[in-house]
Amino acid sequence: MAAWRDYLAENESAWYEEVLELLRIPSISTDPERASDVAATAEWVAARMKKAGIPEVEIVAGPGHPLVTGQWIVPNKPRVLIYGHYDVQPVEPLELWISPPFEPTVRDGKIYARGSGDMKANLLNVLHAVEAFAKTDGEPPVSLIFLFEGEEEIGSPNLPAYVEANKEKLACDVVVSADGGVAGPDV
């Protein structure tokens, strides 16, 4: 087994706790009263990116909720842009929830919380994989550009302007969206 796979397996329980921690932050981008929670989530994500070993991490303030960007450029390697978001949908109506939306609950081996499938857990999976390469191989096998936003759930109103203004910085060979749920245990 590759060293990075061993690293992933060895750190699974600690990372599981990180997922639960991130899911507890109510980063509802549609609710102005939650703007500080959305900003706190951006800070959390940026700190986790640095912990993963990503050398260039930045929180980009703008007219709406912040973007979190990062780069790990490996010379002479293809550039992969990984897109994702850290904001979540509103939780109403609360009475339809079996458990509180921001208190992760495990049922039948699955985590239930707002953002568990779309997309906080997915975002962390990406960062855990990057950390595994950093700690075992020293660098990822490709150059990585990260673009995580806090406005996807409201239609990404400020993302096009950022992309237009940062074409060179975001130039890549392929874009990967980490968004969306996992269809099943074998996926």
Tab-separated table of C-alpha atoms in Angstrom, residues 66-151:
chain	number	residue	atom	x	y	z
A	66	PRO	CA	-15.094	35.579	1.715
A	67	LEU	CA	-13.342	33.252	-0.681
A	68	VAL	CA	-10.582	30.987	0.562
A	69	THR	CA	-7.884	30.386	-2.023
A	70	GLY	CA	-4.674	28.459	-2.039
A	71	GLN	CA	-1.911	27.246	-4.289
A	72	TRP	CA	0.644	24.489	-4.207
A	73	ILE	CA	2.549	24.803	-7.445
A	74	VAL	CA	4.823	21.872	-8.295
A	75	PRO	CA	7.189	22.738	-11.179
A	76	ASN	CA	6.522	21.021	-14.494
A	77	LYS	CA	3.302	19.393	-13.300
A	78	PRO	CA	-0.227	19.895	-14.643
A	79	ARG	CA	-2.321	22.465	-12.772
A	80	VAL	CA	-5.545	21.218	-11.178
A	81	LEU	CA	-8.032	23.728	-9.782
A	82	ILE	CA	-10.213	22.276	-7.031
A	83	TYR	CA	-13.456	24.163	-6.521
A	84	GLY	CA	-15.743	23.838	-3.538
A	85	HIS	CA	-17.800	25.751	-1.022
A	86	TYR	CA	-18.142	25.947	2.731
A	87	ASP	CA	-21.559	27.598	3.016
A	88	VAL	CA	-24.766	25.666	3.624
A	89	GLN	CA	-28.485	25.913	2.968
A	90	PRO	CA	-30.953	27.187	5.585
A	91	VAL	CA	-32.288	24.566	7.993
A	92	GLU	CA	-35.950	25.527	8.125
A	93	PRO	CA	-38.362	23.975	8.756
A	94	LEU	CA	-36.602	22.736	11.893
A	95	GLU	CA	-39.423	20.385	12.830
A	96	LEU	CA	-38.517	18.177	9.866
A	97	TRP	CA	-35.079	17.441	11.308
A	98	ILE	CA	-34.726	14.248	13.354
A	99	SER	CA	-31.688	15.742	15.103
A	100	PRO	CA	-30.391	19.330	15.395
A	101	PRO	CA	-28.915	20.368	12.007
A	102	PHE	CA	-25.637	21.664	13.441
A	103	GLU	CA	-25.088	18.873	15.941
A	104	PRO	CA	-23.777	15.984	13.836
A	105	THR	CA	-25.458	12.674	14.567
A	106	VAL	CA	-24.379	9.260	13.334
A	107	ARG	CA	-27.144	6.877	12.301
A	108	ASP	CA	-26.555	3.645	10.396
A	109	GLY	CA	-22.917	4.612	9.877
A	110	LYS	CA	-23.755	7.939	8.224
A	111	ILE	CA	-23.253	11.461	9.554
A	112	TYR	CA	-26.391	13.590	9.554
A	113	ALA	CA	-25.915	17.360	9.774
A	114	ARG	CA	-26.419	20.361	7.516
A	115	GLY	CA	-23.453	20.376	5.139
A	116	SER	CA	-22.388	16.765	5.652
A	117	GLY	CA	-23.030	15.808	2.010
A	118	ASP	CA	-22.963	19.275	0.452
A	119	MET	CA	-20.145	19.893	0.991
A	120	LYS	CA	-18.135	20.350	4.150
A	121	ALA	CA	-17.133	16.692	4.433
A	122	ASN	CA	-16.116	16.642	0.756
A	123	LEU	CA	-14.006	19.771	1.224
A	124	LEU	CA	-12.199	18.147	4.138
A	125	ASN	CA	-11.644	14.941	2.168
A	126	VAL	CA	-9.690	16.994	-0.362
A	127	LEU	CA	-7.580	18.617	2.355
A	128	HIS	CA	-6.922	15.285	4.060
A	129	ALA	CA	-5.689	13.810	0.771
A	130	VAL	CA	-3.406	16.808	0.206
A	131	GLU	CA	-2.033	16.467	3.736
A	132	ALA	CA	-1.357	12.771	3.150
A	133	PHE	CA	0.756	13.583	0.092
A	134	ALA	CA	2.516	16.407	1.943
A	135	LYS	CA	3.438	14.219	4.904
A	136	THR	CA	4.495	11.157	2.916
A	137	ASP	CA	5.686	12.241	-0.523
A	138	GLY	CA	6.579	15.832	0.300
A	139	GLU	CA	4.302	17.242	-2.378
A	140	PRO	CA	1.232	16.365	-4.404
A	141	PRO	CA	1.670	14.665	-7.797
A	142	VAL	CA	0.202	17.726	-9.559
A	143	SER	CA	0.090	21.473	-8.997
A	144	LEU	CA	-2.988	22.413	-6.997
A	145	ILE	CA	-5.084	25.570	-6.990
A	146	PHE	CA	-7.888	25.807	-4.445
A	147	LEU	CA	-10.973	27.970	-4.737
A	148	PHE	CA	-13.459	27.575	-1.884
A	149	GLU	CA	-16.326	30.021	-1.669
A	150	GLY	CA	-18.924	31.030	0.882
A	151	GLU	CA	-21.679	31.961	-1.568
